[in-house]
mmCIF file of C-alpha atoms in Angstrom:
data_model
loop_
_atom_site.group_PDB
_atom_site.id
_atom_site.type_symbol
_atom_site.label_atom_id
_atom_site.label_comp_id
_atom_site.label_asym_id
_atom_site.label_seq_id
_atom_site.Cartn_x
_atom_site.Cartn_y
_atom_site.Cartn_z
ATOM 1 C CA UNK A 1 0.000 0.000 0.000
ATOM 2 C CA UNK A 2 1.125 3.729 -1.130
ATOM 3 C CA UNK A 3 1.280 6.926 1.181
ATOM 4 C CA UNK A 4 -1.544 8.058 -0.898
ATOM 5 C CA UNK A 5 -3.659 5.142 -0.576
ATOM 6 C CA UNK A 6 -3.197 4.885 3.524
ATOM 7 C CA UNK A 7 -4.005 9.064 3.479
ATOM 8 C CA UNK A 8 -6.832 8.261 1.430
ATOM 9 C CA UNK A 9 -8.183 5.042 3.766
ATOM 10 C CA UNK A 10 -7.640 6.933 6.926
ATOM 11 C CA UNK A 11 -9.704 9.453 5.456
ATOM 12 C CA UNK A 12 -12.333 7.273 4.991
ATOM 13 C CA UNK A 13 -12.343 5.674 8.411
ATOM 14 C CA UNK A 14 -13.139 8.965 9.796
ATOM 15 C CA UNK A 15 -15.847 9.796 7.602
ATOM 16 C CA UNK A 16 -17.828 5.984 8.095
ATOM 17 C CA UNK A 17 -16.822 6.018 12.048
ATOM 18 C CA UNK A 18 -18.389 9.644 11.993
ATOM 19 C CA UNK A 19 -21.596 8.599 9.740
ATOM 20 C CA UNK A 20 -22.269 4.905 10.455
ATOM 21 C CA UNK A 21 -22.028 3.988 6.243
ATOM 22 C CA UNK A 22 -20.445 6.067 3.215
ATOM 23 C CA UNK A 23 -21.737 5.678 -0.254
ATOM 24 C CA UNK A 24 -19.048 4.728 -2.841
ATOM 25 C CA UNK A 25 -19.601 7.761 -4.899
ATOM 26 C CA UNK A 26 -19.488 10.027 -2.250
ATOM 27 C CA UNK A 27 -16.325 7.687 -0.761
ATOM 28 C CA UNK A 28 -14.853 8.621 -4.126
ATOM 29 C CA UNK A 29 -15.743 11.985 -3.814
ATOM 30 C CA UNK A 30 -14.025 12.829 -0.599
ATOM 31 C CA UNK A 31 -10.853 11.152 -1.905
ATOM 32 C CA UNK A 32 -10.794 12.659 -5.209
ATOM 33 C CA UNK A 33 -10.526 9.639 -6.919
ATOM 34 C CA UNK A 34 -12.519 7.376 -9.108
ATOM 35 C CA UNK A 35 -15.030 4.400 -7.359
ATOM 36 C CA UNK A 36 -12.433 1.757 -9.076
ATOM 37 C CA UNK A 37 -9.761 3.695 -6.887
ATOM 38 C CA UNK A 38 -11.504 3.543 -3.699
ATOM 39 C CA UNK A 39 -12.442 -0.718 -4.376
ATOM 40 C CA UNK A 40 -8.682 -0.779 -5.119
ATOM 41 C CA UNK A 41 -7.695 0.791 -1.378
ATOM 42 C CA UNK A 42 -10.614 -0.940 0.302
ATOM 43 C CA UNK A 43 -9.430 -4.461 -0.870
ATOM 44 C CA UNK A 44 -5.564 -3.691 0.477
ATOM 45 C CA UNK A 45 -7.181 -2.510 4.018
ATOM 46 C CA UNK A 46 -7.060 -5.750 5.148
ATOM 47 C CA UNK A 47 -10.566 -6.294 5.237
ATOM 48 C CA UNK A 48 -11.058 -3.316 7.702
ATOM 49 C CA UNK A 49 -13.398 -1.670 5.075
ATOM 50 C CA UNK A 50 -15.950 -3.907 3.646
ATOM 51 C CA UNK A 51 -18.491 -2.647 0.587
ATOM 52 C CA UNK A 52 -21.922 -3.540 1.167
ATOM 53 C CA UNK A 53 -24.485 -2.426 -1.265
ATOM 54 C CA UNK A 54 -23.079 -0.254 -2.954
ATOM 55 C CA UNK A 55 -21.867 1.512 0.875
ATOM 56 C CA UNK A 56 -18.980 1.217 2.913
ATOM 57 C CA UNK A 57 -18.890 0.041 6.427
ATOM 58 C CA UNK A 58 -16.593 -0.598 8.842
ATOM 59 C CA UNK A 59 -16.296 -4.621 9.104
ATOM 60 C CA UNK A 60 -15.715 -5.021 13.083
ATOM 61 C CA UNK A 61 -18.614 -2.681 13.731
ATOM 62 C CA UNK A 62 -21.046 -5.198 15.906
ATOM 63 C CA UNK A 63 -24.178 -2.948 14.698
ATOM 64 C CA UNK A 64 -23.385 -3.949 11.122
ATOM 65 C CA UNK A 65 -22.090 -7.411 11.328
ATOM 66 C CA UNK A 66 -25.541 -8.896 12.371
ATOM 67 C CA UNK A 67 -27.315 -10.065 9.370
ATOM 68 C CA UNK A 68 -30.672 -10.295 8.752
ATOM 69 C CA UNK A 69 -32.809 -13.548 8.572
ATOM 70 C CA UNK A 70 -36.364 -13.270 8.242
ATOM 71 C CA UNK A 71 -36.974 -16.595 9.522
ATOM 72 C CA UNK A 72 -35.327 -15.727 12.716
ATOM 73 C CA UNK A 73 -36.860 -12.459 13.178
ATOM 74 C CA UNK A 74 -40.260 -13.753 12.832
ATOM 75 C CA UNK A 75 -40.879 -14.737 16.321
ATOM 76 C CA UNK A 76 -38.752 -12.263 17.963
ATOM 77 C CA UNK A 77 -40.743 -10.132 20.197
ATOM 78 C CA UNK A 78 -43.920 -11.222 19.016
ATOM 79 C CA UNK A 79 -45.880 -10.099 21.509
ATOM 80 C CA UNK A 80 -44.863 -6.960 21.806
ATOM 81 C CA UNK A 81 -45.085 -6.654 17.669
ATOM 82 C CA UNK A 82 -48.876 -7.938 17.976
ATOM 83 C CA UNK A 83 -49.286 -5.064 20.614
ATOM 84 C CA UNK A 84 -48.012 -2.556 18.071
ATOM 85 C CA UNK A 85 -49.774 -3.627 15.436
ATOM 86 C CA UNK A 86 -53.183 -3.468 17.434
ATOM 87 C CA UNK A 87 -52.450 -0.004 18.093
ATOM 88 C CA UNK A 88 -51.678 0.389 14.770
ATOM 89 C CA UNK A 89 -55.117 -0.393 13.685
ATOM 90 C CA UNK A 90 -56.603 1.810 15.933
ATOM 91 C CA UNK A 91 -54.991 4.320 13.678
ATOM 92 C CA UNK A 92 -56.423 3.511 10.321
ATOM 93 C CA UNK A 93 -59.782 5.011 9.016
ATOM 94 C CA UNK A 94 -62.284 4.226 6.645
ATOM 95 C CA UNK A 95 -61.066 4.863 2.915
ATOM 96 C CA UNK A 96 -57.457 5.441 3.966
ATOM 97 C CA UNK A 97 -54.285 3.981 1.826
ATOM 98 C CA UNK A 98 -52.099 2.547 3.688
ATOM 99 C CA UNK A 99 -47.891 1.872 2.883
ATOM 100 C CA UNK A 100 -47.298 -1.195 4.804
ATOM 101 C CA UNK A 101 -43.606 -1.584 4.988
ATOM 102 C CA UNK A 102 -41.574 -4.593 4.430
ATOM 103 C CA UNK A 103 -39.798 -6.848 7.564
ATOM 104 C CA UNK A 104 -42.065 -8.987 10.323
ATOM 105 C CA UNK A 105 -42.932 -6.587 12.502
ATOM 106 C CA UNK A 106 -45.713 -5.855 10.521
ATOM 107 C CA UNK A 107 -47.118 -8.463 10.368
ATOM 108 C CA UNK A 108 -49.917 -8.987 13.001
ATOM 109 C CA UNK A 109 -51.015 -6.051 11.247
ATOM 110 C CA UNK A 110 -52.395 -8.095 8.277
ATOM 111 C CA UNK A 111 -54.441 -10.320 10.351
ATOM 112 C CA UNK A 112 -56.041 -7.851 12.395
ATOM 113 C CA UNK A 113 -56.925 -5.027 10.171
ATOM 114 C CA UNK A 114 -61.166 -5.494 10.101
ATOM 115 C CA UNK A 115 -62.666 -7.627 7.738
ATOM 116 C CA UNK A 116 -65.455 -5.071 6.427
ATOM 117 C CA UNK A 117 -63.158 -1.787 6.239
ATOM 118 C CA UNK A 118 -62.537 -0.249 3.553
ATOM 119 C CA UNK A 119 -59.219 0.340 2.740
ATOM 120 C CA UNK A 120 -56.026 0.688 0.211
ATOM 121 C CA UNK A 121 -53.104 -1.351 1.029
ATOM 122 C CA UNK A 122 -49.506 -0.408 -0.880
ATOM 123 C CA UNK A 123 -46.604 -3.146 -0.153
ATOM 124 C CA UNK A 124 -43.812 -3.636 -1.995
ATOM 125 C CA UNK A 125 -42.722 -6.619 0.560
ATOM 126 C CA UNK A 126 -44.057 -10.327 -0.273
ATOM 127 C CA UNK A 127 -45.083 -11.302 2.925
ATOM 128 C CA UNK A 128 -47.052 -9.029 3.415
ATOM 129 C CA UNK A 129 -48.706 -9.131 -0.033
ATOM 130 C CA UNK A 130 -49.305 -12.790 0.515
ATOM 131 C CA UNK A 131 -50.736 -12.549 4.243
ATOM 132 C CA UNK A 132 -53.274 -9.729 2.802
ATOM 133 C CA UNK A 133 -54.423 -11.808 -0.167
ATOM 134 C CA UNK A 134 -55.504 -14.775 1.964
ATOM 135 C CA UNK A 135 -57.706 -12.432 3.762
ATOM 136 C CA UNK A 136 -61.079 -12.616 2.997
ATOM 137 C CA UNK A 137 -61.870 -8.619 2.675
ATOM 138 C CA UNK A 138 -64.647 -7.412 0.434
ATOM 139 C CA UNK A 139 -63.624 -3.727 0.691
ATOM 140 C CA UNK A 140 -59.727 -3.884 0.721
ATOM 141 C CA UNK A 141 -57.629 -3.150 -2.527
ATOM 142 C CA UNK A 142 -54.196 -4.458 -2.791
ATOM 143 C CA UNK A 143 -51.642 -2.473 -4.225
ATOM 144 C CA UNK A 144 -48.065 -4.944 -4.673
ATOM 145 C CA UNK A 145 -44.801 -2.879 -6.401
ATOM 146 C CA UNK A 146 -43.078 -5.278 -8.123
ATOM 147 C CA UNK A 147 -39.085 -4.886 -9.088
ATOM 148 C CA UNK A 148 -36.363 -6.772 -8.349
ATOM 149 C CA UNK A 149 -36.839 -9.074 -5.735
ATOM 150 C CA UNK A 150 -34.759 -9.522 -2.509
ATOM 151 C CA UNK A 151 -35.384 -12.788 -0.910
ATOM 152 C CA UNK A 152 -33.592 -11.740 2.241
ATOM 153 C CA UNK A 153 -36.277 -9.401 3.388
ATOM 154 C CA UNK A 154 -38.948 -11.184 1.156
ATOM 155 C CA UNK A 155 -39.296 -7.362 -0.682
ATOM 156 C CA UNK A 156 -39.074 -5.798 -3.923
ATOM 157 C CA UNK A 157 -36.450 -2.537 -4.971
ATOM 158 C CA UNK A 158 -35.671 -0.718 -7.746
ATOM 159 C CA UNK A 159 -36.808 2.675 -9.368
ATOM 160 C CA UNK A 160 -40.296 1.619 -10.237
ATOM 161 C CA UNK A 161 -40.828 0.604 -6.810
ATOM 162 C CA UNK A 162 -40.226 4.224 -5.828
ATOM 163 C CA UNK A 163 -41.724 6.044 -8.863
ATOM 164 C CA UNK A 164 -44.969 4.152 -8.103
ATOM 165 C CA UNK A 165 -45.336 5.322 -4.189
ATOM 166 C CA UNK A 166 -44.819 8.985 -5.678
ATOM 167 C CA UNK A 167 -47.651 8.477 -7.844
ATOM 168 C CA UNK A 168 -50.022 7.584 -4.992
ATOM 169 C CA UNK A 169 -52.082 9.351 -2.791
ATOM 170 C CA UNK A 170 -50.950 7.791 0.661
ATOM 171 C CA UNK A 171 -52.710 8.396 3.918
ATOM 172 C CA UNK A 172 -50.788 6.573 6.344
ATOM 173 C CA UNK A 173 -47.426 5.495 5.915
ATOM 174 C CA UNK A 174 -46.253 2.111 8.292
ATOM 175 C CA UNK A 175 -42.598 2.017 8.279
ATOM 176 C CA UNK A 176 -40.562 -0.594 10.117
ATOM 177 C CA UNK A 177 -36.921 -0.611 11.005
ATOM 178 C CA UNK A 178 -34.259 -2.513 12.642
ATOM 179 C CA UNK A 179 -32.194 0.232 14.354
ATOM 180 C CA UNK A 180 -33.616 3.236 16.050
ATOM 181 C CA UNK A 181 -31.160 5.719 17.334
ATOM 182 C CA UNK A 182 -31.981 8.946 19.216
ATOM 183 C CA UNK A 183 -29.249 10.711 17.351
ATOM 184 C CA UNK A 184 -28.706 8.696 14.283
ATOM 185 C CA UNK A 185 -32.447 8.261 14.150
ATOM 186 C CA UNK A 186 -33.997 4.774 11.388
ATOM 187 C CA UNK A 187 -31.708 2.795 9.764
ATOM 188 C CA UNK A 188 -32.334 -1.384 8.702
ATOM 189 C CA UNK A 189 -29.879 -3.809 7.233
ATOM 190 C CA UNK A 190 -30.335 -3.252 3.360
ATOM 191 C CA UNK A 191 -29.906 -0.974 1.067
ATOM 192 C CA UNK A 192 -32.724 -1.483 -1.379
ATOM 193 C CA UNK A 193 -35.340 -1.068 1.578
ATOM 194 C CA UNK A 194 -33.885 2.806 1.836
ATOM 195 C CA UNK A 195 -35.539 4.633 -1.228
ATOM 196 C CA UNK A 196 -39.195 3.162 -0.581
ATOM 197 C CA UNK A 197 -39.442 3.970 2.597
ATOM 198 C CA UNK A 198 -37.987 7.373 2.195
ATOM 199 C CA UNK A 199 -40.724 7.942 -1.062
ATOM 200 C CA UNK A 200 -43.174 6.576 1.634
ATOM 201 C CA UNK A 201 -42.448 9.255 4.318
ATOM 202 C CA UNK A 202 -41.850 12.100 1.616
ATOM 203 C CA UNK A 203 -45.335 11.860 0.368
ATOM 204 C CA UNK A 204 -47.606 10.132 2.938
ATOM 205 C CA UNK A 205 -49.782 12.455 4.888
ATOM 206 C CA UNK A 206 -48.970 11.147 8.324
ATOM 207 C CA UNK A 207 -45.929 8.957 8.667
ATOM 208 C CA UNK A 208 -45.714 6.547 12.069
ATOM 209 C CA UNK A 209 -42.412 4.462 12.939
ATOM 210 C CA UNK A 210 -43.032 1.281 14.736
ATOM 211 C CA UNK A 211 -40.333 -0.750 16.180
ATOM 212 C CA UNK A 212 -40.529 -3.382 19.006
ATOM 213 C CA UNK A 213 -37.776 -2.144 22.450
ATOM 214 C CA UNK A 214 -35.065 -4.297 20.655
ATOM 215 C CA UNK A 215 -34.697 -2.306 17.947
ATOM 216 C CA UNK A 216 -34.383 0.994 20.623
ATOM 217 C CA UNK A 217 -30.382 2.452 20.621
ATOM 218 C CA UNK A 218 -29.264 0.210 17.443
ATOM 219 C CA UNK A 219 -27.938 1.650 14.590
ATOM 220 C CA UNK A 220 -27.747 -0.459 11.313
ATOM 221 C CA UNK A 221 -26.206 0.140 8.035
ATOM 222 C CA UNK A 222 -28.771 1.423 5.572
ATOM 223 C CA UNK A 223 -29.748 5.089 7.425
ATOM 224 C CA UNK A 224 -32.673 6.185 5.775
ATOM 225 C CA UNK A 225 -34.833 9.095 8.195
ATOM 226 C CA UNK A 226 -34.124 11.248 10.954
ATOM 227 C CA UNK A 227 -36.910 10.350 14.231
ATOM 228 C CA UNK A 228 -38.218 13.970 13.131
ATOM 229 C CA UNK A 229 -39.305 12.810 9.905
ATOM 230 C CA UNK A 230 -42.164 10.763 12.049
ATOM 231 C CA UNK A 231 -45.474 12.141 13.408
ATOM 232 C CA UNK A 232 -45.889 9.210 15.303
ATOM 233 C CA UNK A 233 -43.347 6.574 17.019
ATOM 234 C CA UNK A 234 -44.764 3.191 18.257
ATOM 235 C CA UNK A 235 -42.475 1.331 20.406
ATOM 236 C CA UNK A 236 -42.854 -1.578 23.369
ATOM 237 C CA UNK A 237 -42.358 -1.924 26.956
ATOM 238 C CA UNK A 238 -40.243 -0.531 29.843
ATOM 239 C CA UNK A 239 -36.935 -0.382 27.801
ATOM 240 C CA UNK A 240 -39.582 1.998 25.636
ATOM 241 C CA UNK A 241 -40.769 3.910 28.562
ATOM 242 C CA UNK A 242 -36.768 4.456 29.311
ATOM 243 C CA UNK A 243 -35.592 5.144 26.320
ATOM 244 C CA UNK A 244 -39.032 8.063 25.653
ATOM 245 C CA UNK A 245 -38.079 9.820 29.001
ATOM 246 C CA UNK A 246 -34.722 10.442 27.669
ATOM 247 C CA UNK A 247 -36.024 12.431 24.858
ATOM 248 C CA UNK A 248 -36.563 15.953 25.200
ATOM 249 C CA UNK A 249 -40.647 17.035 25.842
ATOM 250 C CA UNK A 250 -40.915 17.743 21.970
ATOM 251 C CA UNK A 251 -39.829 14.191 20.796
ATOM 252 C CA UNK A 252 -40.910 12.567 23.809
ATOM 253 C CA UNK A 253 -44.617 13.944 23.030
ATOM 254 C CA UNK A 254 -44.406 11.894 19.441
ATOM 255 C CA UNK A 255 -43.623 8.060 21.316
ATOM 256 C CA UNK A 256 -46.354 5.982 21.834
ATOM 257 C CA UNK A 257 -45.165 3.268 24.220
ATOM 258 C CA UNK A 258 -47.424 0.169 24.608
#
């Protein structure tokens, strides 16, 4: 390894220990170098730097080296997901469109949304699309984005994913992650997920976060809102009561806690 190349890889330590994940572009950016530059110094960094989806992280970061099984996360927490998703529905009106985002915590959402209401749902995860269409619901319409699919998460990504949210009239938007951070704010684990559920929260009219206590003061790799960007946060528990009374009054006063 060069001078240039260690200057350039300490450089972008700093900037992925100070943001959590660095885009190649911008990586290449900051260096003032081309992306086949940056892959070049990554691979001599003795597998320090790792590129994941099109990002770099750092690889002995413990919040990124979890990966995510949807198997596994199915039963995690299920009560308190079911509890979430009840007070979810307690949310959702008559005639309302609904985003339902991808992941499991969603889930018990599907099964008890009423059978007579009348209601939009938009998913561009499989599960979910599945669960939905085995329900027997005279007045429900099912949206499902289609694109490439990701079988990890059991979702779909691309641009017409995102092109067809902003082309909808959303009321409510569920999104799911699997890190929530005071300061860092939503992240999840891939990359793909980030640009739907950003479209989602740019353009629904009321935008609600719900994430069981174990996702409460995790960060993950894929950032993709600040808590802010939420009218509503659902969380679980007394980890959730904690974690809300260290807000200050004007966050606190957006965290549901059940």
């Amino acid at each position: 390894m060069n001078g240039r190349s260690a200057v350039r890889l300490e450089r972008l330590r700093e900037a992925i220990r100070r943001n959590g994940a660095l885009p190649l572009a911008d990586a290449a950016t900051l260096c003032d170098v081309s992306e086949m530059t940056v892959r070049r110094d990554i691979a001599a960094s003795n597998g320090a730097i790792i590129s994941f989806g099109g990002h770099l992280v750092m690889a002995d970061n413990p919040q990124f080296a979890a990966a995510y099984n949807l198997d596994a996360q199915r039963d995690r927490y299920a009560k308190a997901k079911r509890r979430l998703c009840e007070a979810v529905v307690s949310m959702i009106e008559e005639g309302d469109t609904v985003f339902v985002d991808c992941g499991t915590t969603l889930m018990p959402f599907c099964a008890l949304l009423p059978r007579e209401m009348n209601v939009t749902i938009v998913t561009y995860a499989l599960n979910v699309a599945n669960a939905f269409s085995q329900r027997d619901m005279p007045n429900m319409r099912l949206v499902v984005l289609g694109g490439l699919y990701y079988a990890a998460s059991d979702s779909f990504g691309g641009q017409d994913v995102t092109t067809a949210i902003r082309r909808l009239g959303i009321n409510k938007a569920l999104i799911s992650a699997a890190g929530v951070h005071a300061e860092k704010g939503a992240s999840c684990f891939h990359f793909h997920e980030v640009a739907p559920k950003q479209a989602a929260i740019e353009h629904a009219e009321r935008r609600i976060l719900v994430a069981d206590e174990s996702k409460l003061d995790v960060m993950r790799a894929a950032f993709f809102a600040e808590l802010s960007d939420f009218d509503t946060l659902l969380t679980s528990g007394d980890p959730g009561r904690t974690w809300r009374g260290r807000m200050t009054e004007e966050a606190a006063s957006k965290i549901q806690v059940v």
